[in-house]
Each structure stands twice: as C-alpha cells, then as structure tokens.
PDB file of C-alpha atoms in Angstrom:
ATOM      1  CA  UNK V   1     -89.100 -93.500   4.073  1.00  0.00           C
ATOM      2  CA  UNK V   2     -91.092 -94.592   6.410  1.00  0.00           C
ATOM      3  CA  UNK V   3     -88.968 -96.117   8.620  1.00  0.00           C
ATOM      4  CA  UNK V   4     -86.983 -93.820   8.073  1.00  0.00           C
ATOM      5  CA  UNK V   5     -89.198 -91.111  10.037  1.00  0.00           C
ATOM      6  CA  UNK V   6     -90.294 -93.273  12.562  1.00  0.00           C
ATOM      7  CA  UNK V   7     -86.949 -93.567  13.544  1.00  0.00           C
ATOM      8  CA  UNK V   8     -86.401 -89.790  14.071  1.00  0.00           C
ATOM      9  CA  UNK V   9     -89.505 -89.451  15.290  1.00  0.00           C
ATOM     10  CA  UNK V  10     -88.563 -91.286  18.268  1.00  0.00           C
ATOM     11  CA  UNK V  11     -85.872 -89.962  19.381  1.00  0.00           C
ATOM     12  CA  UNK V  12     -87.930 -85.539  18.968  1.00  0.00           C
ATOM     13  CA  UNK V  13     -90.550 -87.661  21.238  1.00  0.00           C
ATOM     14  CA  UNK V  14     -87.600 -88.948  23.645  1.00  0.00           C
ATOM     15  CA  UNK V  15     -86.735 -85.864  23.632  1.00  0.00           C
ATOM     16  CA  UNK V  16     -89.669 -83.076  23.333  1.00  0.00           C
ATOM     17  CA  UNK V  17     -92.430 -85.374  24.182  1.00  0.00           C
ATOM     18  CA  UNK V  18     -95.689 -86.791  21.970  1.00  0.00           C
ATOM     19  CA  UNK V  19     -96.736 -82.065  23.035  1.00  0.00           C
ATOM     20  CA  UNK V  20     -92.903 -80.770  21.617  1.00  0.00           C
ATOM     21  CA  UNK V  21     -93.153 -82.992  18.821  1.00  0.00           C
ATOM     22  CA  UNK V  22     -94.233 -81.009  15.773  1.00  0.00           C
ATOM     23  CA  UNK V  23     -94.205 -81.812  11.480  1.00  0.00           C
ATOM     24  CA  UNK V  24     -92.041 -79.394  10.542  1.00  0.00           C
ATOM     25  CA  UNK V  25     -89.323 -80.074  13.514  1.00  0.00           C
ATOM     26  CA  UNK V  26     -89.608 -83.852  12.199  1.00  0.00           C
ATOM     27  CA  UNK V  27     -89.630 -82.266   8.521  1.00  0.00           C
ATOM     28  CA  UNK V  28     -86.693 -79.820   9.119  1.00  0.00           C
ATOM     29  CA  UNK V  29     -84.621 -83.247  10.747  1.00  0.00           C
ATOM     30  CA  UNK V  30     -85.070 -85.059   8.525  1.00  0.00           C
ATOM     31  CA  UNK V  31     -84.168 -82.165   5.306  1.00  0.00           C
ATOM     32  CA  UNK V  32     -87.465 -83.071   3.762  1.00  0.00           C
ATOM     33  CA  UNK V  33     -91.265 -81.064   3.404  1.00  0.00           C
ATOM     34  CA  UNK V  34     -93.905 -81.329   5.762  1.00  0.00           C
ATOM     35  CA  UNK V  35     -96.411 -82.980   2.577  1.00  0.00           C
ATOM     36  CA  UNK V  36     -93.360 -85.395   2.177  1.00  0.00           C
ATOM     37  CA  UNK V  37     -94.637 -87.131   5.876  1.00  0.00           C
ATOM     38  CA  UNK V  38     -98.374 -86.493   5.589  1.00  0.00           C
ATOM     39  CA  UNK V  39     -98.336 -89.011   3.063  1.00  0.00           C
ATOM     40  CA  UNK V  40     -97.506 -91.791   4.640  1.00  0.00           C
ATOM     41  CA  UNK V  41     -98.899 -90.801   8.532  1.00  0.00           C
ATOM     42  CA  UNK V  42    -101.971 -87.459   8.694  1.00  0.00           C
ATOM     43  CA  UNK V  43    -101.511 -86.968  12.247  1.00  0.00           C
ATOM     44  CA  UNK V  44     -98.875 -86.390  14.647  1.00  0.00           C
ATOM     45  CA  UNK V  45    -101.018 -89.115  17.331  1.00  0.00           C
ATOM     46  CA  UNK V  46    -101.954 -91.975  13.953  1.00  0.00           C
ATOM     47  CA  UNK V  47     -96.897 -91.283  13.679  1.00  0.00           C
ATOM     48  CA  UNK V  48     -97.058 -91.537  17.764  1.00  0.00           C
ATOM     49  CA  UNK V  49     -99.149 -94.762  18.124  1.00  0.00           C
ATOM     50  CA  UNK V  50     -97.357 -96.712  15.799  1.00  0.00           C
ATOM     51  CA  UNK V  51     -93.688 -95.606  17.053  1.00  0.00           C
ATOM     52  CA  UNK V  52     -94.808 -96.595  20.295  1.00  0.00           C
ATOM     53  CA  UNK V  53     -95.287-100.138  18.843  1.00  0.00           C
ATOM     54  CA  UNK V  54     -92.869-100.502  17.569  1.00  0.00           C
ATOM     55  CA  UNK V  55     -90.604 -99.027  20.382  1.00  0.00           C
ATOM     56  CA  UNK V  56     -92.427-101.250  22.998  1.00  0.00           C
ATOM     57  CA  UNK V  57     -91.918-104.942  21.072  1.00  0.00           C
ATOM     58  CA  UNK V  58     -88.327-103.606  21.242  1.00  0.00           C
ATOM     59  CA  UNK V  59     -88.081-102.621  24.884  1.00  0.00           C
ATOM     60  CA  UNK V  60     -89.493-106.405  25.227  1.00  0.00           C
ATOM     61  CA  UNK V  61     -87.542-108.440  23.503  1.00  0.00           C
ATOM     62  CA  UNK V  62     -84.737-106.218  24.658  1.00  0.00           C
ATOM     63  CA  UNK V  63     -85.969-107.836  28.566  1.00  0.00           C
ATOM     64  CA  UNK V  64     -86.946-111.117  27.667  1.00  0.00           C
ATOM     65  CA  UNK V  65     -83.476-111.832  25.969  1.00  0.00           C
ATOM     66  CA  UNK V  66     -81.909-110.731  29.832  1.00  0.00           C
ATOM     67  CA  UNK V  67     -84.440-111.761  32.037  1.00  0.00           C
ATOM     68  CA  UNK V  68     -86.052-115.275  30.943  1.00  0.00           C
ATOM     69  CA  UNK V  69     -83.099-117.034  29.208  1.00  0.00           C
ATOM     70  CA  UNK V  70     -82.497-119.792  31.843  1.00  0.00           C
ATOM     71  CA  UNK V  71     -78.633-120.351  31.933  1.00  0.00           C
ATOM     72  CA  UNK V  72     -78.021-117.288  34.138  1.00  0.00           C
ATOM     73  CA  UNK V  73     -78.246-117.059  37.078  1.00  0.00           C
ATOM     74  CA  UNK V  74     -80.323-113.888  38.699  1.00  0.00           C
ATOM     75  CA  UNK V  75     -77.697-111.936  39.344  1.00  0.00           C
ATOM     76  CA  UNK V  76     -76.110-112.397  36.945  1.00  0.00           C
ATOM     77  CA  UNK V  77     -79.515-111.024  34.645  1.00  0.00           C
ATOM     78  CA  UNK V  78     -79.945-107.572  37.165  1.00  0.00           C
ATOM     79  CA  UNK V  79     -75.775-107.091  35.521  1.00  0.00           C
ATOM     80  CA  UNK V  80     -77.769-108.149  32.763  1.00  0.00           C
ATOM     81  CA  UNK V  81     -80.429-106.394  32.495  1.00  0.00           C
ATOM     82  CA  UNK V  82     -77.977-103.341  33.733  1.00  0.00           C
ATOM     83  CA  UNK V  83     -75.512-103.564  30.572  1.00  0.00           C
ATOM     84  CA  UNK V  84     -78.317-103.655  28.299  1.00  0.00           C
ATOM     85  CA  UNK V  85     -80.202-100.354  29.690  1.00  0.00           C
ATOM     86  CA  UNK V  86     -77.262 -98.247  30.359  1.00  0.00           C
ATOM     87  CA  UNK V  87     -76.369 -98.690  26.722  1.00  0.00           C
ATOM     88  CA  UNK V  88     -79.208 -97.036  25.569  1.00  0.00           C
ATOM     89  CA  UNK V  89     -79.020 -94.904  28.197  1.00  0.00           C
ATOM     90  CA  UNK V  90     -75.982 -93.122  27.543  1.00  0.00           C
ATOM     91  CA  UNK V  91     -77.508 -92.443  23.649  1.00  0.00           C
ATOM     92  CA  UNK V  92     -78.903 -89.618  25.094  1.00  0.00           C
ATOM     93  CA  UNK V  93     -76.671 -89.249  27.923  1.00  0.00           C
ATOM     94  CA  UNK V  94     -73.406 -88.833  27.044  1.00  0.00           C
ATOM     95  CA  UNK V  95     -70.476 -88.087  30.358  1.00  0.00           C
ATOM     96  CA  UNK V  96     -70.809 -85.019  31.766  1.00  0.00           C
ATOM     97  CA  UNK V  97     -74.879 -84.901  30.171  1.00  0.00           C
ATOM     98  CA  UNK V  98     -76.752 -86.623  32.440  1.00  0.00           C
ATOM     99  CA  UNK V  99     -80.420 -86.105  33.415  1.00  0.00           C
ATOM    100  CA  UNK V 100     -81.860 -86.437  29.724  1.00  0.00           C
ATOM    101  CA  UNK V 101     -85.319 -88.370  28.713  1.00  0.00           C
ATOM    102  CA  UNK V 102     -83.480 -91.259  26.648  1.00  0.00           C
ATOM    103  CA  UNK V 103     -86.708 -93.707  27.845  1.00  0.00           C
ATOM    104  CA  UNK V 104     -89.541 -93.306  25.106  1.00  0.00           C
ATOM    105  CA  UNK V 105     -92.466 -95.142  27.832  1.00  0.00           C
ATOM    106  CA  UNK V 106     -91.137 -94.089  30.169  1.00  0.00           C
ATOM    107  CA  UNK V 107     -91.232 -90.514  28.590  1.00  0.00           C
ATOM    108  CA  UNK V 108     -95.367 -90.936  26.552  1.00  0.00           C
ATOM    109  CA  UNK V 109     -96.134 -92.513  30.667  1.00  0.00           C
ATOM    110  CA  UNK V 110     -95.419 -88.285  31.973  1.00  0.00           C
ATOM    111  CA  UNK V 111     -98.121 -87.114  29.441  1.00  0.00           C
ATOM    112  CA  UNK V 112    -100.601 -90.198  29.587  1.00  0.00           C
ATOM    113  CA  UNK V 113    -103.421 -87.317  28.859  1.00  0.00           C
ATOM    114  CA  UNK V 114    -102.511 -86.433  26.055  1.00  0.00           C
ATOM    115  CA  UNK V 115    -101.942 -89.888  24.594  1.00  0.00           C
ATOM    116  CA  UNK V 116    -104.866 -91.744  22.771  1.00  0.00           C
ATOM    117  CA  UNK V 117    -106.219 -95.235  23.906  1.00  0.00           C
ATOM    118  CA  UNK V 118    -104.565 -96.771  21.779  1.00  0.00           C
ATOM    119  CA  UNK V 119    -101.159 -95.654  22.828  1.00  0.00           C
ATOM    120  CA  UNK V 120    -102.537 -96.340  26.126  1.00  0.00           C
ATOM    121  CA  UNK V 121    -103.561 -99.701  25.720  1.00  0.00           C
ATOM    122  CA  UNK V 122     -99.800-100.724  23.932  1.00  0.00           C
ATOM    123  CA  UNK V 123     -98.442 -98.635  27.774  1.00  0.00           C
ATOM    124  CA  UNK V 124    -100.216-101.526  29.702  1.00  0.00           C
ATOM    125  CA  UNK V 125     -99.575-103.928  27.376  1.00  0.00           C
ATOM    126  CA  UNK V 126     -96.099-104.134  27.322  1.00  0.00           C
ATOM    127  CA  UNK V 127     -95.941-102.614  31.050  1.00  0.00           C
ATOM    128  CA  UNK V 128     -96.903-106.111  31.591  1.00  0.00           C
ATOM    129  CA  UNK V 129     -94.858-108.504  29.618  1.00  0.00           C
ATOM    130  CA  UNK V 130     -92.187-106.899  31.923  1.00  0.00           C
ATOM    131  CA  UNK V 131     -94.187-107.946  34.937  1.00  0.00           C
ATOM    132  CA  UNK V 132     -93.918-111.084  33.490  1.00  0.00           C
ATOM    133  CA  UNK V 133     -90.156-110.904  32.626  1.00  0.00           C
ATOM    134  CA  UNK V 134     -89.880-111.137  36.454  1.00  0.00           C
ATOM    135  CA  UNK V 135     -91.628-113.888  37.576  1.00  0.00           C
ATOM    136  CA  UNK V 136     -89.931-115.505  35.001  1.00  0.00           C
ATOM    137  CA  UNK V 137     -86.569-114.598  36.396  1.00  0.00           C
ATOM    138  CA  UNK V 138     -87.465-115.810  39.553  1.00  0.00           C
ATOM    139  CA  UNK V 139     -89.435-119.307  39.129  1.00  0.00           C
ATOM    140  CA  UNK V 140     -86.349-120.266  36.844  1.00  0.00           C
ATOM    141  CA  UNK V 141     -84.045-119.034  39.435  1.00  0.00           C
ATOM    142  CA  UNK V 142     -86.000-120.468  42.340  1.00  0.00           C
ATOM    143  CA  UNK V 143     -85.899-123.832  40.148  1.00  0.00           C
ATOM    144  CA  UNK V 144     -82.568-123.623  39.560  1.00  0.00           C
ATOM    145  CA  UNK V 145     -81.695-124.039  43.159  1.00  0.00           C
ATOM    146  CA  UNK V 146     -80.647-120.729  44.180  1.00  0.00           C
ATOM    147  CA  UNK V 147     -83.847-119.727  46.037  1.00  0.00           C
ATOM    148  CA  UNK V 148     -85.070-121.537  49.540  1.00  0.00           C
ATOM    149  CA  UNK V 149     -87.672-123.955  49.020  1.00  0.00           C
ATOM    150  CA  UNK V 150     -90.335-121.323  51.767  1.00  0.00           C
ATOM    151  CA  UNK V 151     -89.142-118.312  48.862  1.00  0.00           C
ATOM    152  CA  UNK V 152     -92.584-115.890  48.220  1.00  0.00           C
ATOM    153  CA  UNK V 153     -92.167-116.015  44.784  1.00  0.00           C
ATOM    154  CA  UNK V 154     -95.059-113.644  44.244  1.00  0.00           C
ATOM    155  CA  UNK V 155     -93.427-110.400  46.069  1.00  0.00           C
ATOM    156  CA  UNK V 156     -89.772-111.555  45.501  1.00  0.00           C
ATOM    157  CA  UNK V 157     -91.081-111.365  41.441  1.00  0.00           C
ATOM    158  CA  UNK V 158     -92.790-108.093  42.528  1.00  0.00           C
ATOM    159  CA  UNK V 159     -89.644-106.679  43.449  1.00  0.00           C
ATOM    160  CA  UNK V 160     -87.508-107.880  40.124  1.00  0.00           C
ATOM    161  CA  UNK V 161     -90.428-106.160  38.353  1.00  0.00           C
ATOM    162  CA  UNK V 162     -90.438-103.357  39.875  1.00  0.00           C
ATOM    163  CA  UNK V 163     -86.881-102.776  39.043  1.00  0.00           C
ATOM    164  CA  UNK V 164     -87.230-103.161  35.446  1.00  0.00           C
ATOM    165  CA  UNK V 165     -90.205-100.978  35.154  1.00  0.00           C
ATOM    166  CA  UNK V 166     -88.673 -98.173  37.190  1.00  0.00           C
ATOM    167  CA  UNK V 167     -86.597 -97.806  35.458  1.00  0.00           C
ATOM    168  CA  UNK V 168     -86.708 -95.093  33.163  1.00  0.00           C
ATOM    169  CA  UNK V 169     -88.338 -92.559  36.203  1.00  0.00           C
ATOM    170  CA  UNK V 170     -86.157 -93.661  38.374  1.00  0.00           C
ATOM    171  CA  UNK V 171     -82.826 -91.729  35.789  1.00  0.00           C
ATOM    172  CA  UNK V 172     -85.261 -88.881  35.932  1.00  0.00           C
ATOM    173  CA  UNK V 173     -85.847 -88.178  39.067  1.00  0.00           C
ATOM    174  CA  UNK V 174     -82.511 -88.855  39.218  1.00  0.00           C
ATOM    175  CA  UNK V 175     -80.088 -87.656  37.018  1.00  0.00           C
ATOM    176  CA  UNK V 176     -77.473 -90.271  36.913  1.00  0.00           C
ATOM    177  CA  UNK V 177     -78.056 -93.435  36.208  1.00  0.00           C
ATOM    178  CA  UNK V 178     -75.406 -94.953  39.072  1.00  0.00           C
ATOM    179  CA  UNK V 179     -79.490 -94.273  40.798  1.00  0.00           C
ATOM    180  CA  UNK V 180     -80.692 -97.275  38.871  1.00  0.00           C
ATOM    181  CA  UNK V 181     -77.393 -98.901  39.438  1.00  0.00           C
ATOM    182  CA  UNK V 182     -77.565 -98.785  43.134  1.00  0.00           C
ATOM    183  CA  UNK V 183     -81.166 -99.095  42.900  1.00  0.00           C
ATOM    184  CA  UNK V 184     -80.587-102.751  41.192  1.00  0.00           C
ATOM    185  CA  UNK V 185     -78.299-104.554  43.233  1.00  0.00           C
ATOM    186  CA  UNK V 186     -80.178-103.358  46.719  1.00  0.00           C
ATOM    187  CA  UNK V 187     -82.844-105.238  44.975  1.00  0.00           C
ATOM    188  CA  UNK V 188     -80.575-108.552  43.673  1.00  0.00           C
ATOM    189  CA  UNK V 189     -78.813-108.418  47.584  1.00  0.00           C
ATOM    190  CA  UNK V 190     -81.723-107.916  49.090  1.00  0.00           C
ATOM    191  CA  UNK V 191     -83.583-110.915  47.912  1.00  0.00           C
ATOM    192  CA  UNK V 192     -80.035-112.315  48.238  1.00  0.00           C
ATOM    193  CA  UNK V 193     -79.739-111.747  51.894  1.00  0.00           C
ATOM    194  CA  UNK V 194     -84.039-112.850  52.369  1.00  0.00           C
ATOM    195  CA  UNK V 195     -84.478-115.936  50.536  1.00  0.00           C
ATOM    196  CA  UNK V 196     -80.529-116.323  49.024  1.00  0.00           C
ATOM    197  CA  UNK V 197     -78.956-120.217  48.773  1.00  0.00           C
ATOM    198  CA  UNK V 198     -75.088-120.838  48.100  1.00  0.00           C
ATOM    199  CA  UNK V 199     -76.190-120.581  45.004  1.00  0.00           C
ATOM    200  CA  UNK V 200     -77.453-117.227  45.001  1.00  0.00           C
ATOM    201  CA  UNK V 201     -74.683-115.600  46.976  1.00  0.00           C
ATOM    202  CA  UNK V 202     -71.738-117.459  45.045  1.00  0.00           C
ATOM    203  CA  UNK V 203     -73.238-116.358  42.053  1.00  0.00           C
ATOM    204  CA  UNK V 204     -72.540-112.237  43.421  1.00  0.00           C
ATOM    205  CA  UNK V 205     -69.948-113.298  44.104  1.00  0.00           C
ATOM    206  CA  UNK V 206     -68.577-114.391  41.608  1.00  0.00           C
ATOM    207  CA  UNK V 207     -69.763-111.255  40.058  1.00  0.00           C
ATOM    208  CA  UNK V 208     -68.283-108.917  42.225  1.00  0.00           C
ATOM    209  CA  UNK V 209     -65.431-110.662  42.123  1.00  0.00           C
ATOM    210  CA  UNK V 210     -64.298-111.848  38.440  1.00  0.00           C
ATOM    211  CA  UNK V 211     -61.286-114.684  38.150  1.00  0.00           C
ATOM    212  CA  UNK V 212     -57.838-112.269  37.081  1.00  0.00           C
ATOM    213  CA  UNK V 213     -56.900-114.308  34.121  1.00  0.00           C
ATOM    214  CA  UNK V 214     -53.673-116.237  34.551  1.00  0.00           C
ATOM    215  CA  UNK V 215     -50.612-114.732  33.295  1.00  0.00           C
ATOM    216  CA  UNK V 216     -49.706-115.709  29.308  1.00  0.00           C
ATOM    217  CA  UNK V 217     -46.032-116.295  30.215  1.00  0.00           C
ATOM    218  CA  UNK V 218     -45.301-117.139  26.524  1.00  0.00           C
ATOM    219  CA  UNK V 219     -47.092-113.627  25.375  1.00  0.00           C
ATOM    220  CA  UNK V 220     -44.389-112.110  28.117  1.00  0.00           C
ATOM    221  CA  UNK V 221     -41.004-113.990  26.977  1.00  0.00           C
TER     222      UNK V 221
END
C-alpha cells in the first residue's frame, strides 16, 4: 500500500504541485479512506520528501544510463536522452494536449518556497549529479576522438549540463516538446561546428540520414 500511495502521489504532485495535492484528493484517487494514508504518512511534507527522493534517484539513473555509457557517441547520447524524456513527457502530454507539467523536479523547483530543507537538498544533489552526467559524456567524447584537442571541456560540459537540467523548464515555457528537440539539436550542432572532428560530424550524419535497409528479395519473391 505504501508504494501504491507514493505512485499515485507522484502523478498528483506533478499535476497539482505540493500546494495543490491534498490527502482528500489522494484518498479519492486511491479509493481508500484518508486514515489509510495517514497510517503510512503523517503529513504531506513527509510524503513529498519520500516521493521526491525516489523520483530524483530514478531521473538520475535514467540520465546516467544514457549519458555515461562508453559505446555511444555524444550526438547519439543527445538523441537517446530525447527519446527517454519524450516518453515521460507523452505520458502527461498526449498528442493534442501539450503544455502540462510532466516532471516532478521541475514542478517542485517552481515551488521552492513551499519545500522542506530536505527536499531542497534533494533537488540540489540531483542537479549536481545531472551536471556530472554532462561532464562525463563530454570527457568520453573527447577520449573517443570526437572533439578536437583544444576543446574547452568545462565550457562544453556546461552547455550539455544545461540542456539536461532545464528540459522541463523549456517544455513548460514553450508548451510543446518540439522546443526541447530544437534546443538539444542546436547544442549538439554548435558543439560539432566549433569543436567536432570528422567522427563527431559522421555521428550526426548517421543520425540524420540512417542507412536504408537492403531489400529482402527472397521475401519479395
């Protein structure tokens, strides 16, 4: 029951914020009496702290799985990250219904004055870890020979980190995921034009013009 409460509360916090969620609304969505919720979580703040801790860990793991793997080029990591967050975005924003909140980190960042010190610390730590994902990705790209020797890695890492961290804010302001796609690819292309080697440019070309599979003549026969 505890995990079910947190799962439903996560969606409600994303949709309504920490101020908008009430135990009455949560109990209604769960189909249980309010005392059942209080048995596990005495206050909304305690519930929010636990939900945020779990959610932040999941987000960090998601980005870590994309940005720190060694076998993908940096351009491919941009695309992989887009694919992962697009899936989360579409869960709350099906086609034709754009502009809804879809990420808990961004939602709670907008309500910082209502958060507990523990929640603020969780946001800070998760932001730092996301920045580290960007730094690791750039260093790996450099080591793979995708970036020229005089690449200012710290500055490029900042560009990548900001693209990662402010995805939610971009969709909120633009009310459309296309803005995130445009921003990711702009950062990717700017890095390539300024510091990319032929390996970097070839990686972009492979993403934009994937090879056409050979026709299966036997199947056609």
